[in-house]
Coordinates of C-alpha atoms in Angstrom, one line a residue:
M1 CA 17.8 20.4 74.4
S2 CA 18.1 24.2 74.5
D3 CA 15.1 26.6 74.8
L4 CA 13.2 26.6 71.5
N5 CA 11.3 29.8 72.1
P6 CA 12.5 32.8 70.0
V7 CA 14.1 35.6 72.0
A8 CA 12.8 38.2 69.6
I9 CA 11.4 38.7 66.1
I10 CA 12.8 41.7 64.1
L11 CA 11.7 43.3 60.9
V12 CA 14.5 44.9 58.9
T13 CA 14.2 46.6 55.5
S14 CA 16.7 48.4 53.2
G15 CA 16.2 50.8 50.4
T16 CA 17.0 54.2 49.1
R17 CA 16.9 55.7 52.7
G18 CA 19.3 53.1 54.0
H19 CA 18.8 50.3 56.5
R20 CA 15.9 50.6 58.9
L21 CA 14.7 48.5 61.8
L22 CA 11.0 48.8 61.6
F23 CA 9.9 46.7 64.5
R24 CA 11.1 44.3 67.2
Y25 CA 9.2 42.3 69.7
P26 CA 9.4 41.7 72.5
F27 CA 11.0 45.1 73.5
E28 CA 12.4 46.3 76.8
D29 CA 10.1 48.7 78.8
T30 CA 12.1 51.8 78.8
S31 CA 9.8 53.6 81.3
S32 CA 10.6 51.0 84.0
S33 CA 14.2 50.7 83.3
H34 CA 14.9 54.4 82.5
E35 CA 16.4 55.1 85.8
T36 CA 18.7 52.1 85.8
I37 CA 19.9 53.0 82.3
E38 CA 20.5 56.6 83.2
N39 CA 22.6 55.5 86.2
Q40 CA 24.7 53.3 84.0
T41 CA 25.2 55.5 81.0
K42 CA 25.0 59.2 82.1
P43 CA 28.4 61.0 82.6
R44 CA 29.2 62.1 85.9
V45 CA 28.7 65.8 84.8
N46 CA 25.0 66.5 84.4
N47 CA 25.3 67.7 80.9
R48 CA 22.4 66.7 78.7
Y49 CA 24.2 67.8 75.5
A50 CA 27.1 65.4 76.2
H51 CA 27.5 62.6 73.7
R52 CA 27.1 59.1 75.3
I53 CA 28.5 56.0 74.0
S54 CA 25.9 53.4 74.7
E55 CA 27.5 50.5 73.0
D56 CA 31.2 49.9 72.8
R57 CA 31.7 46.2 73.0
L58 CA 35.3 46.3 71.8
R59 CA 36.7 48.8 74.5
N60 CA 34.6 47.5 77.4
P61 CA 35.4 43.8 78.0
N62 CA 33.1 43.6 80.9
K63 CA 30.1 44.6 78.7
A64 CA 31.3 42.3 75.9
S65 CA 31.2 39.3 78.1
A66 CA 27.7 40.2 79.4
K67 CA 24.7 38.3 78.2
L68 CA 22.6 39.8 75.5
T69 CA 19.3 38.6 76.9
R70 CA 17.6 39.8 80.1
N71 CA 14.3 38.3 81.3
G72 CA 13.7 36.9 77.8
V73 CA 14.2 40.2 76.1
L74 CA 17.0 41.0 73.6
V75 CA 19.2 43.7 75.2
G76 CA 22.6 45.2 74.4
F77 CA 21.9 46.3 70.8
E78 CA 20.8 49.6 69.5
D79 CA 18.2 49.7 66.7
N80 CA 20.7 51.3 64.3
T81 CA 23.2 48.5 65.1
L82 CA 20.7 45.7 64.4
A83 CA 19.6 47.4 61.2
N84 CA 23.1 47.5 59.9
L85 CA 23.8 44.0 61.0
L86 CA 20.7 42.3 59.7
A87 CA 20.0 44.1 56.5
V88 CA 22.1 42.4 54.0
K89 CA 23.1 43.3 50.5
K90 CA 21.2 42.1 47.4
T91 CA 23.9 39.5 46.7
L92 CA 22.9 37.7 49.9
C93 CA 19.2 37.7 49.2
G94 CA 17.4 34.5 48.5
S95 CA 19.5 32.4 50.9
K96 CA 19.6 31.6 54.6
F97 CA 21.0 34.1 56.8
T98 CA 22.6 33.2 60.2
V99 CA 24.8 35.4 62.5
K100 CA 25.9 34.4 66.0
I101 CA 27.1 36.9 68.5
D102 CA 27.9 35.6 72.0
D103 CA 24.8 33.8 73.3
V104 CA 22.3 35.0 70.6
R105 CA 21.9 33.6 67.1
F106 CA 20.1 35.6 64.5
V107 CA 18.2 33.6 61.8
G108 CA 16.5 34.9 58.8
F109 CA 15.8 34.7 55.1
P110 CA 16.3 38.1 53.3
I111 CA 14.5 38.5 50.1
Q112 CA 14.7 41.1 47.3
I113 CA 11.9 43.2 45.7
E114 CA 12.6 43.4 42.0
H115 CA 13.1 46.9 40.8
S116 CA 11.0 46.4 37.8
D117 CA 8.1 45.4 40.0
Y118 CA 8.5 48.3 42.2
L119 CA 8.3 50.8 39.2
S120 CA 4.7 50.0 38.7
T121 CA 4.0 50.3 42.4
A122 CA 5.8 53.6 42.6
K123 CA 4.0 54.8 39.5
H124 CA 0.5 53.9 41.0
H125 CA 1.5 55.4 44.2
S126 CA 2.5 58.7 42.5
Q127 CA -0.8 58.7 40.5
T128 CA -3.0 58.2 43.5
S129 CA -1.1 60.7 45.8
G130 CA -0.6 63.3 43.1
S131 CA 3.2 63.4 43.9
T132 CA 6.3 62.4 42.1
K133 CA 8.3 62.0 45.2
A134 CA 7.2 58.3 45.6
H135 CA 10.0 57.4 43.2
S136 CA 12.5 58.9 45.5
H137 CA 12.1 56.1 48.1
R138 CA 11.6 52.4 47.6
I139 CA 12.2 49.3 49.7
S140 CA 14.6 46.9 48.0
T141 CA 15.2 44.0 50.6
I142 CA 13.1 42.6 53.3
N143 CA 14.3 40.4 56.2
V144 CA 12.3 38.9 59.1
V145 CA 14.9 37.8 61.7
F146 CA 14.5 35.6 64.8
A147 CA 16.9 35.9 67.6
L148 CA 17.4 32.6 69.1
S149 CA 19.5 30.9 71.8
A150 CA 23.1 30.3 70.5
N151 CA 23.0 26.6 71.4
I152 CA 19.7 25.7 69.7
V153 CA 19.7 22.6 67.7
D154 CA 20.3 22.7 63.9
S155 CA 17.0 21.2 63.1
A156 CA 15.1 24.0 64.8
I157 CA 17.3 26.6 63.0
D158 CA 16.2 25.0 59.6
S159 CA 12.6 25.4 60.9
Y160 CA 13.0 29.1 61.7
H161 CA 14.6 29.7 58.4
A162 CA 11.5 28.2 56.7
L163 CA 9.2 30.4 58.7
S164 CA 11.3 33.5 58.0
K165 CA 11.1 32.7 54.2
E166 CA 7.3 32.1 54.4
L167 CA 6.9 35.5 56.1
V168 CA 9.0 37.5 53.8
V169 CA 7.4 36.0 50.7
A170 CA 4.0 36.8 52.0
L171 CA 5.2 40.5 52.7
R172 CA 6.6 40.7 49.1
H173 CA 3.5 39.5 47.7
E174 CA 1.4 42.1 49.5
E175 CA 3.9 44.8 48.7
Q176 CA 3.6 44.1 45.0
R177 CA -0.2 43.8 45.2
C178 CA -1.2 46.7 47.3
H179 CA 2.0 48.4 48.6
Y180 CA 1.2 46.9 52.1
L181 CA 4.8 47.0 53.3
S182 CA 5.4 50.6 52.1
L183 CA 2.2 51.9 53.9
Q184 CA 3.1 50.2 57.0
S185 CA 6.7 51.4 56.9
K186 CA 5.4 54.9 56.5
T187 CA 3.1 54.6 59.6
I188 CA 6.1 53.2 61.6
R189 CA 8.5 55.9 60.6
A190 CA 6.0 58.5 61.6
V191 CA 5.9 57.0 65.1
F192 CA 9.7 57.1 65.2
D193 CA 9.7 60.8 64.1
Q194 CA 7.1 61.7 66.8
V195 CA 9.1 59.9 69.6
Q196 CA 12.3 61.6 68.4
T197 CA 10.6 65.0 68.4
Q198 CA 9.4 64.4 72.0
S199 CA 12.9 63.5 73.2
Q200 CA 14.6 66.7 71.9
P201 CA 16.8 68.7 74.3
D202 CA 14.1 71.3 75.1
S203 CA 11.8 68.6 76.5
S204 CA 11.7 67.6 80.2
P205 CA 14.9 65.7 81.0
T206 CA 13.4 64.0 84.0
A207 CA 10.5 62.4 81.9
P208 CA 11.3 58.8 80.8
P209 CA 11.7 58.3 77.1
Q210 CA 8.5 56.9 75.5
N211 CA 9.0 53.5 73.9
P212 CA 8.3 53.8 70.1
F213 CA 7.4 50.2 69.7
R214 CA 4.6 50.5 72.2
L215 CA 3.0 53.1 70.0
I216 CA 3.7 51.1 66.8
L217 CA 1.7 48.2 68.2
Q218 CA -1.3 50.6 68.6
R219 CA -1.0 51.9 65.1
S220 CA 0.6 49.3 62.8
Q221 CA -1.2 46.1 61.7
L222 CA 2.0 44.6 60.5
A223 CA 3.5 45.0 64.0
N224 CA 0.5 43.1 65.5
E225 CA 0.9 40.3 63.1
L226 CA 4.6 39.9 63.9
R227 CA 3.7 39.9 67.6
Q228 CA 1.1 37.2 67.0
V229 CA 3.9 35.1 65.2
H230 CA 6.1 35.4 68.3
T231 CA 3.3 34.7 70.8
S232 CA 2.1 31.7 68.9
L233 CA 5.6 30.2 68.8
V234 CA 6.1 30.6 72.5
D235 CA 2.6 29.3 73.5
S236 CA 2.2 26.3 71.1
G237 CA 4.8 26.2 68.3
V238 CA 2.0 26.6 65.8
V239 CA 1.6 29.7 63.8
S240 CA -1.6 30.3 61.7
L241 CA -2.6 33.8 60.5
Y242 CA -3.1 35.9 57.5
I243 CA -0.8 38.6 56.5
N244 CA -2.9 41.7 55.5
R245 CA -6.0 39.4 56.0
W246 CA -5.0 37.9 52.6
V247 CA -2.0 35.6 52.5
A248 CA -2.2 32.7 54.8
V249 CA 0.9 31.8 56.9
N250 CA 0.8 28.3 58.4
F251 CA 3.9 26.9 60.2
C252 CA 4.5 24.1 62.6
L253 CA 7.6 23.7 65.0
P254 CA 7.7 20.0 65.4
H255 CA 10.1 20.3 68.4
K256 CA 7.4 22.0 70.5
V257 CA 4.4 20.2 69.0
H258 CA 5.7 16.7 69.5
V259 CA 6.6 16.9 73.3
I260 CA 6.6 13.9 75.8
V261 CA 6.6 14.8 79.4
T262 CA 8.5 12.3 81.5
G263 CA 8.2 13.2 85.2
S264 CA 10.6 16.2 85.7
R265 CA 11.9 16.2 82.1
V266 CA 10.4 17.1 78.8
L267 CA 11.5 15.4 75.7
H268 CA 11.3 17.2 72.4
L269 CA 11.1 14.9 69.3
E270 CA 13.3 15.9 66.3
P271 CA 11.6 16.3 63.0
R272 CA 13.8 13.4 61.7
E273 CA 12.2 11.1 64.3
V274 CA 8.7 12.3 63.2
E275 CA 9.5 11.6 59.6
E276 CA 10.8 8.1 60.3
G277 CA 7.6 7.2 62.1
L278 CA 5.5 8.5 59.2
V279 CA 7.6 6.3 56.7
A280 CA 6.9 3.3 58.9
M281 CA 3.1 3.8 58.7
R282 CA 1.2 0.9 57.0
P283 CA -2.3 0.2 56.0
Y284 CA -3.0 -1.9 59.1
H285 CA -2.3 1.1 61.3
G286 CA -4.9 3.4 62.8
L287 CA -5.3 7.1 63.8
L288 CA -6.0 8.3 67.3
L289 CA -7.1 11.9 67.5
L290 CA -5.6 14.0 70.3
T291 CA -8.6 16.2 70.6
S292 CA -12.3 15.8 69.9
V293 CA -13.7 15.7 66.3
E294 CA -15.6 19.0 67.1
E295 CA -12.5 20.8 68.4
L296 CA -10.3 19.7 65.5
L297 CA -12.9 20.7 62.9
A298 CA -13.2 24.1 64.5
D299 CA -9.4 24.5 64.4
L300 CA -9.2 23.8 60.6
P301 CA -9.0 26.9 58.3
V302 CA -12.0 27.8 56.4
D303 CA -10.2 26.8 53.1
S304 CA -9.0 23.4 54.3
S305 CA -9.4 20.4 52.0
P306 CA -12.9 18.8 52.1
S307 CA -11.2 15.4 52.0
L308 CA -9.5 16.2 55.3
I309 CA -12.9 16.9 56.8
R310 CA -14.3 13.7 55.5
L311 CA -11.5 11.8 56.9
V312 CA -11.7 13.5 60.4
K313 CA -15.3 12.6 60.6
V314 CA -14.8 8.9 60.1
V315 CA -11.7 8.5 62.3
Q316 CA -12.1 6.0 65.2
P317 CA -9.4 4.2 67.2
M318 CA -10.8 0.9 66.1
K319 CA -10.4 1.4 62.3
N320 CA -7.3 0.9 60.3
L321 CA -6.4 3.3 57.5
L322 CA -7.7 0.8 54.9
T323 CA -11.1 0.9 56.5
L324 CA -10.9 4.8 56.7
S325 CA -10.2 4.8 53.0
L326 CA -13.3 2.9 52.2
E327 CA -15.6 4.7 54.6
S328 CA -14.4 8.2 53.5
D329 CA -14.5 7.2 49.8
L330 CA -10.7 8.3 49.4
S331 CA -7.9 6.6 47.9
L332 CA -5.4 4.9 50.2
S333 CA -2.5 7.1 49.0
Q334 CA -4.7 10.2 49.8
V335 CA -5.6 8.8 53.3
F336 CA -1.9 8.2 53.9
Q337 CA -1.1 11.9 53.0
L338 CA -3.8 13.3 55.2
A339 CA -2.8 11.0 58.0
C340 CA 0.7 12.2 57.9
H341 CA -0.6 15.7 57.8
L342 CA -2.6 15.3 61.0
V343 CA 0.3 13.6 62.8
Y344 CA 2.9 16.2 61.8
W345 CA 0.7 19.0 63.1
G346 CA 0.2 17.2 66.4
K347 CA -3.4 16.6 65.8
A348 CA -3.3 12.7 65.9
I349 CA -1.0 9.8 66.6
V350 CA -0.4 6.4 64.9
I351 CA -1.7 3.3 66.8
F352 CA -2.7 -0.2 66.0
P353 CA -6.5 -0.4 66.0
L354 CA -8.0 -1.0 69.3
C355 CA -9.0 -4.5 69.8
E356 CA -9.2 -7.1 72.7
S357 CA -6.0 -8.9 71.5
N358 CA -3.9 -5.7 71.9
E359 CA -1.3 -5.9 74.6
Y360 CA -0.3 -2.8 76.4
M361 CA 2.1 -1.9 79.2
L362 CA 3.1 1.1 81.1
S363 CA 5.5 3.3 79.1
P364 CA 9.1 3.5 80.7
I365 CA 8.9 7.3 80.2
A366 CA 5.4 7.8 81.5
N367 CA 4.8 10.7 83.9
T368 CA 3.8 8.9 87.1
L369 CA 4.4 11.8 89.6
V370 CA 1.7 12.1 92.3
N371 CA 1.3 15.8 91.8
S372 CA 1.2 15.6 88.0
T373 CA -1.3 17.8 86.3
M374 CA -2.7 14.7 84.4
V375 CA -4.0 13.3 87.7
E376 CA -6.5 16.2 87.9
E377 CA -7.3 15.9 84.3
F378 CA -8.1 12.2 84.7
V379 CA -10.3 12.8 87.6
E380 CA -12.3 15.5 85.8
E381 CA -12.7 13.1 82.8
F382 CA -13.5 10.0 84.9
P383 CA -15.0 11.1 88.2
G384 CA -14.3 8.7 91.0
K385 CA -11.3 7.1 89.3
S386 CA -7.7 7.2 90.1
L387 CA -5.0 7.7 87.4
H388 CA -2.4 5.6 89.3
V389 CA -4.8 2.8 89.9
A390 CA -5.5 2.8 86.1
L391 CA -1.7 2.8 85.4
A392 CA -1.2 -0.1 88.0
D393 CA -3.3 -2.4 85.8
F394 CA -0.7 -2.1 83.2
S395 CA 2.5 -2.5 85.3
L396 CA 2.9 -5.9 83.4
P397 CA 2.0 -6.6 79.9
T398 CA -1.8 -7.0 79.8
Q399 CA -4.1 -7.8 77.0
L400 CA -7.4 -6.0 76.9
W401 CA -9.5 -9.1 76.9
N402 CA -8.0 -10.1 80.2
M403 CA -9.6 -6.9 81.7
N404 CA -13.1 -7.9 80.7
N405 CA -15.5 -9.2 83.4
I406 CA -18.5 -11.0 82.2
V407 CA -20.5 -10.0 85.3
E408 CA -19.6 -6.4 85.1
H409 CA -22.1 -3.8 83.8
P410 CA -21.5 -2.9 80.2
Q411 CA -21.2 0.8 81.2
F412 CA -18.1 0.1 83.2
Q413 CA -16.6 -1.9 80.4
Q414 CA -17.2 1.1 78.0
Q415 CA -15.7 3.4 80.6
R416 CA -12.6 1.1 80.8
V417 CA -12.1 1.4 76.9
L418 CA -12.3 5.1 77.2
M419 CA -9.7 5.2 79.8
V420 CA -7.4 3.1 77.7
I421 CA -8.0 5.7 74.8
W422 CA -7.3 8.6 77.3
L423 CA -3.9 6.9 78.5
L424 CA -2.8 6.3 74.8
Q425 CA -3.5 10.0 73.9
R426 CA -1.2 11.0 76.7
R427 CA 1.4 8.4 75.7
L428 CA 1.3 6.7 79.1
L429 CA 0.9 3.3 77.5
I430 CA 2.9 1.5 74.8
Q431 CA 1.7 -1.5 72.8
I432 CA 3.9 -4.5 72.7
H433 CA 3.8 -7.0 69.8
K434 CA 4.8 -10.7 69.3
Y435 CA 7.7 -11.4 66.9
V436 CA 8.6 -14.8 65.5
Y437 CA 12.2 -16.1 65.0
F438 CA 13.2 -19.1 63.0
V439 CA 15.8 -21.0 65.1
P440 CA 16.0 -24.5 63.8
G441 CA 18.3 -25.8 66.5
H442 CA 16.6 -24.8 69.8
K443 CA 14.5 -27.0 72.1
P444 CA 11.3 -25.4 73.5
S445 CA 12.2 -26.1 77.1
T446 CA 15.5 -24.4 76.8
P447 CA 15.5 -20.7 77.9
I448 CA 16.8 -18.2 75.3
S449 CA 19.7 -16.1 76.5
G450 CA 19.9 -12.5 75.6
S451 CA 16.2 -12.1 74.6
A452 CA 14.3 -10.0 77.0
N453 CA 10.6 -10.5 77.5
S454 CA 10.7 -13.9 75.7
S455 CA 7.7 -16.2 75.9
M456 CA 7.4 -19.7 74.7
V457 CA 5.0 -20.8 72.2
E458 CA 3.3 -23.6 74.2
S459 CA 2.4 -21.2 77.1
S460 CA 1.3 -18.4 74.8
F461 CA -0.8 -20.1 72.2
S462 CA -2.1 -23.3 74.0
N463 CA -5.5 -21.6 74.4
V464 CA -6.8 -20.9 70.9
Q465 CA -9.8 -19.1 72.2
V466 CA -8.7 -15.9 70.3
E467 CA -10.7 -17.3 67.3
E468 CA -13.7 -15.7 69.1
E469 CA -11.8 -12.5 69.6
S470 CA -13.9 -9.3 69.4
L471 CA -13.4 -5.7 68.8
F472 CA -14.4 -2.7 70.7
R473 CA -16.5 -0.6 68.3
Y474 CA -16.4 3.0 69.5
V475 CA -19.5 4.8 68.2
M476 CA -19.7 8.5 68.8
D477 CA -23.0 10.5 68.8
D478 CA -24.3 13.8 70.1
H479 CA -25.1 12.8 73.6
H480 CA -23.3 9.5 74.7
S481 CA -20.8 6.9 73.6
N482 CA -21.7 3.3 72.9
L483 CA -19.3 0.3 72.7
E484 CA -20.3 -2.7 70.7
Q485 CA -18.6 -5.9 69.9
A486 CA -17.8 -6.8 66.3
T487 CA -15.5 -8.9 64.3
S488 CA -11.9 -7.9 65.1
M489 CA -10.0 -5.9 62.4
S490 CA -6.9 -7.5 63.6
D491 CA -8.3 -11.0 63.3
V492 CA -9.8 -10.6 59.9
A493 CA -7.3 -8.6 58.0
S494 CA -7.9 -7.4 54.4
V495 CA -5.4 -6.9 51.7
N496 CA -7.9 -5.0 49.5
S497 CA -6.1 -1.8 48.6
D498 CA -6.6 1.1 46.3
E499 CA -5.8 0.8 42.7
S500 CA -3.1 3.3 43.1
I501 CA -1.2 1.2 45.7
G502 CA 0.4 -1.6 43.6
P503 CA 3.3 -4.0 44.4
S504 CA 5.7 -1.2 43.7
H505 CA 4.3 1.2 46.2
P506 CA 6.6 1.7 49.1
I507 CA 3.9 0.9 51.8
M508 CA 3.2 -2.6 50.3
N509 CA 6.0 -5.2 50.7
P510 CA 6.7 -7.0 47.4
A511 CA 9.1 -9.4 49.1
F512 CA 6.2 -11.2 50.6
S513 CA 3.8 -11.7 47.8
S514 CA 2.4 -15.2 47.8
S515 CA -0.2 -17.2 46.0
S516 CA -3.8 -17.2 47.2
S517 CA -4.4 -20.8 46.6
L518 CA -4.1 -21.7 50.3
L519 CA -6.1 -18.7 51.7
G520 CA -9.0 -19.7 53.8
K521 CA -8.0 -23.4 54.2
Q522 CA -8.2 -24.8 57.6
L523 CA -5.0 -26.4 59.1
S524 CA -5.0 -30.0 60.3
K525 CA -2.6 -32.6 61.2
S526 CA -2.5 -35.6 58.9
P527 CA -0.4 -38.9 59.7
S528 CA -0.7 -40.0 56.2
L529 CA 2.8 -38.7 55.2
E530 CA 6.1 -40.2 56.3
V531 CA 9.5 -38.4 56.4
Q532 CA 12.4 -40.3 54.8
S533 CA 16.0 -40.0 55.8
D534 CA 16.9 -38.2 52.6
G535 CA 14.8 -35.2 53.3
S536 CA 11.7 -36.3 51.2
V537 CA 8.2 -37.1 52.2
V538 CA 6.4 -40.1 51.0
A539 CA 2.6 -40.4 50.9
E540 CA 1.4 -43.8 52.1
D541 CA -1.7 -43.9 50.0
T542 CA 0.1 -43.2 46.6
K543 CA 3.7 -43.8 47.6
S544 CA 4.5 -40.8 45.5
V545 CA 7.6 -38.9 46.5
W546 CA 7.4 -35.1 47.1
H547 CA 10.9 -33.7 47.1
L548 CA 11.1 -30.7 49.4
R549 CA 14.5 -29.5 48.4
N550 CA 13.2 -28.5 45.1
T551 CA 10.4 -26.3 46.4
F552 CA 10.6 -22.7 47.4
P553 CA 11.7 -21.4 49.7
L554 CA 13.0 -24.6 51.6
K555 CA 15.4 -25.0 48.8
D556 CA 17.3 -21.9 50.2
L557 CA 17.7 -23.5 53.6
N558 CA 20.7 -25.7 54.4
S559 CA 20.5 -29.3 55.2
A560 CA 20.5 -28.9 58.9
E561 CA 17.6 -26.4 58.7
Q562 CA 15.6 -28.6 56.3
S563 CA 16.0 -31.6 58.5
A564 CA 14.9 -29.5 61.6
V565 CA 11.8 -28.4 59.7
L566 CA 11.0 -32.0 58.6
Q567 CA 11.2 -33.3 62.0
C568 CA 8.2 -31.3 63.1
P569 CA 5.1 -33.5 63.2
A570 CA 3.2 -30.9 61.1
A571 CA 5.7 -31.4 58.2
R572 CA 3.9 -34.5 57.3
N573 CA 1.0 -32.5 56.0
P574 CA 1.8 -30.9 52.6
E575 CA -0.7 -28.0 53.2
D576 CA 0.8 -27.1 56.6
L577 CA 4.3 -27.3 55.2
Q578 CA 3.5 -25.2 52.2
L579 CA 1.9 -22.5 54.5
F580 CA 5.0 -22.7 56.8
A581 CA 7.3 -22.1 53.7
R582 CA 5.1 -19.2 52.7
L583 CA 5.3 -17.6 56.1
L584 CA 9.0 -18.3 56.5
P585 CA 10.3 -14.9 55.3
Y586 CA 8.5 -13.2 58.1
F587 CA 10.1 -15.3 60.7
N588 CA 13.1 -13.1 61.2
G589 CA 11.9 -11.0 64.1
L590 CA 11.2 -7.9 62.0
H591 CA 7.4 -8.5 61.5
H592 CA 4.8 -8.8 64.3
L593 CA 1.8 -11.0 64.1
E594 CA -0.6 -8.2 63.1
E595 CA 1.6 -7.2 60.2
I596 CA 1.8 -10.9 58.9
M597 CA -1.9 -11.3 59.3
F598 CA -2.5 -8.2 57.1
Y599 CA -0.1 -9.0 54.3
E600 CA -1.1 -12.7 54.1
N601 CA -4.7 -12.1 54.8
M602 CA -4.8 -14.6 57.6
R603 CA -7.0 -14.9 60.8
R604 CA -5.1 -14.8 64.0
S605 CA -6.1 -18.4 64.9
Q606 CA -4.6 -19.6 61.6
L607 CA -1.3 -17.9 62.3
L608 CA -1.1 -19.1 65.8
T609 CA -1.9 -22.6 64.8
V610 CA 1.1 -22.6 62.4
I611 CA 3.3 -21.3 65.1
E612 CA 2.1 -23.9 67.5
K613 CA 2.6 -26.7 65.0
F614 CA 6.2 -25.8 64.2
K615 CA 7.0 -24.6 67.6
D616 CA 10.2 -26.9 67.6
V617 CA 11.9 -24.4 65.2
L618 CA 10.3 -21.1 66.2
I619 CA 10.7 -18.8 69.0
V620 CA 8.2 -16.1 70.0
V621 CA 9.4 -12.9 71.8
T622 CA 7.4 -9.9 73.0
H623 CA 8.5 -6.3 72.9
E624 CA 7.4 -2.9 71.8

């Protein structure tokens, strides 16, 4: 991906006095480059009155092929040329503006100041100044232009268009409210006149010309605000400032905020990828803050939503969004909106709530370089520990409960959980889940070709001690952290949702709505039923026939699939068979166990028992 940093930010206006370039940043230091420029542009005859053509790109092919940027600064354009190029007519205002010249692309959003609005402004200005000349000059259009690399991606161009629009709308508002742009323009023009007077022919020819933009930064508040925009984009990709200390401008460049360092490469996520991840967020997901709660609250603006502050204070990596909704006393839909806001601005990431049954492995794009900066950060956070030793524990898929040592001091167990949280924040670990496929014709002992990381049911679920699974409860206080064990959120999933989230809500899945008559019943094998050759089951006690082909959803299966299901020993028990039929829509490899547990309000032990009983027709695979 090309460089996302802006080459320059340029403020251009047009009005009764023509097109004007008021400010550009960064600018070339003319004092240091004066000698070089003079050697390149002055004629052989030392005549300071001679007319110099500083820019003729049509007649000078060598100059036309030269790059327009040098050391990250826009060069090769005079201010008047940029003013005529970037100040558009009124017919082009209110739409996106893009011009590409060689290796530079100019992006902006020109906007028009209505003439009727400006009459009141000029009238007020004339009354306060005692002069009627205020009517002779007015600003008609504003354009804040970003000079970018020519090969920048289209999604980043759209983001810069949005930022330019936000800036010019704020300037128009302040111009109509208190003539902010007119006053700043007057200050800037005074600086240009001062510098032009000092560079008259009667002045010293050997003295380097003074850069007007350096003086403008010392005298103009608007110039410093534009410089702050450029600096924030280069440093973090997040812009947060007030124009004239009144209008807030908040902007996030997702390409720079969502960055993954992979060894010697840096991956920038597209906004489309971030939006797809937010759409896939579900109530059983959780939030993991990338900074401490104190730092995040300090970064929030003073007028931020109180609901956002309440949510941030209760966020913990062991709680899902449904639990956060209950503890923060917010609706589930509002929690979703606030969570998407935090993720988009790079303040949090979406995870599955931390519990002992979670299975993690080393990310294939993790930065494992020996001289990585994260090595020093890890040692500062956990003295005496090694980052690569911690990563080696997850070279293969590892469940957190396998890392517990009953003879180990609880303090070391707490530290291990904090290390896992630290690794998740740096995206060094990925979580892998188990997905179930309904394959009626396979044998459990036969390897499945073409499915990587597959695991058989009998080896995965023979030990059903996950019934006693526990959750790491992370309790923050002012002085220390404490980890307690409680009932697992992933084991006891709840479907109690907000009243605003009904079956038609996109985050709830209406395709898997089921009756609640079997919830909470224990599964058991019963030999009191006998499978007949015609696909029916006969109860020995009453000899009543229960025709399976007329029940949902087995009636949608073909004869071979129905026969394969009925050959399972657990099919003799009507309760087990009904529960299997209820879960059958999930057994297509698209829903992991935690998702099934949440939507069906089941314990992990119940789900694993069903999979174990019908292992002859089910395959379990593990992947991210």
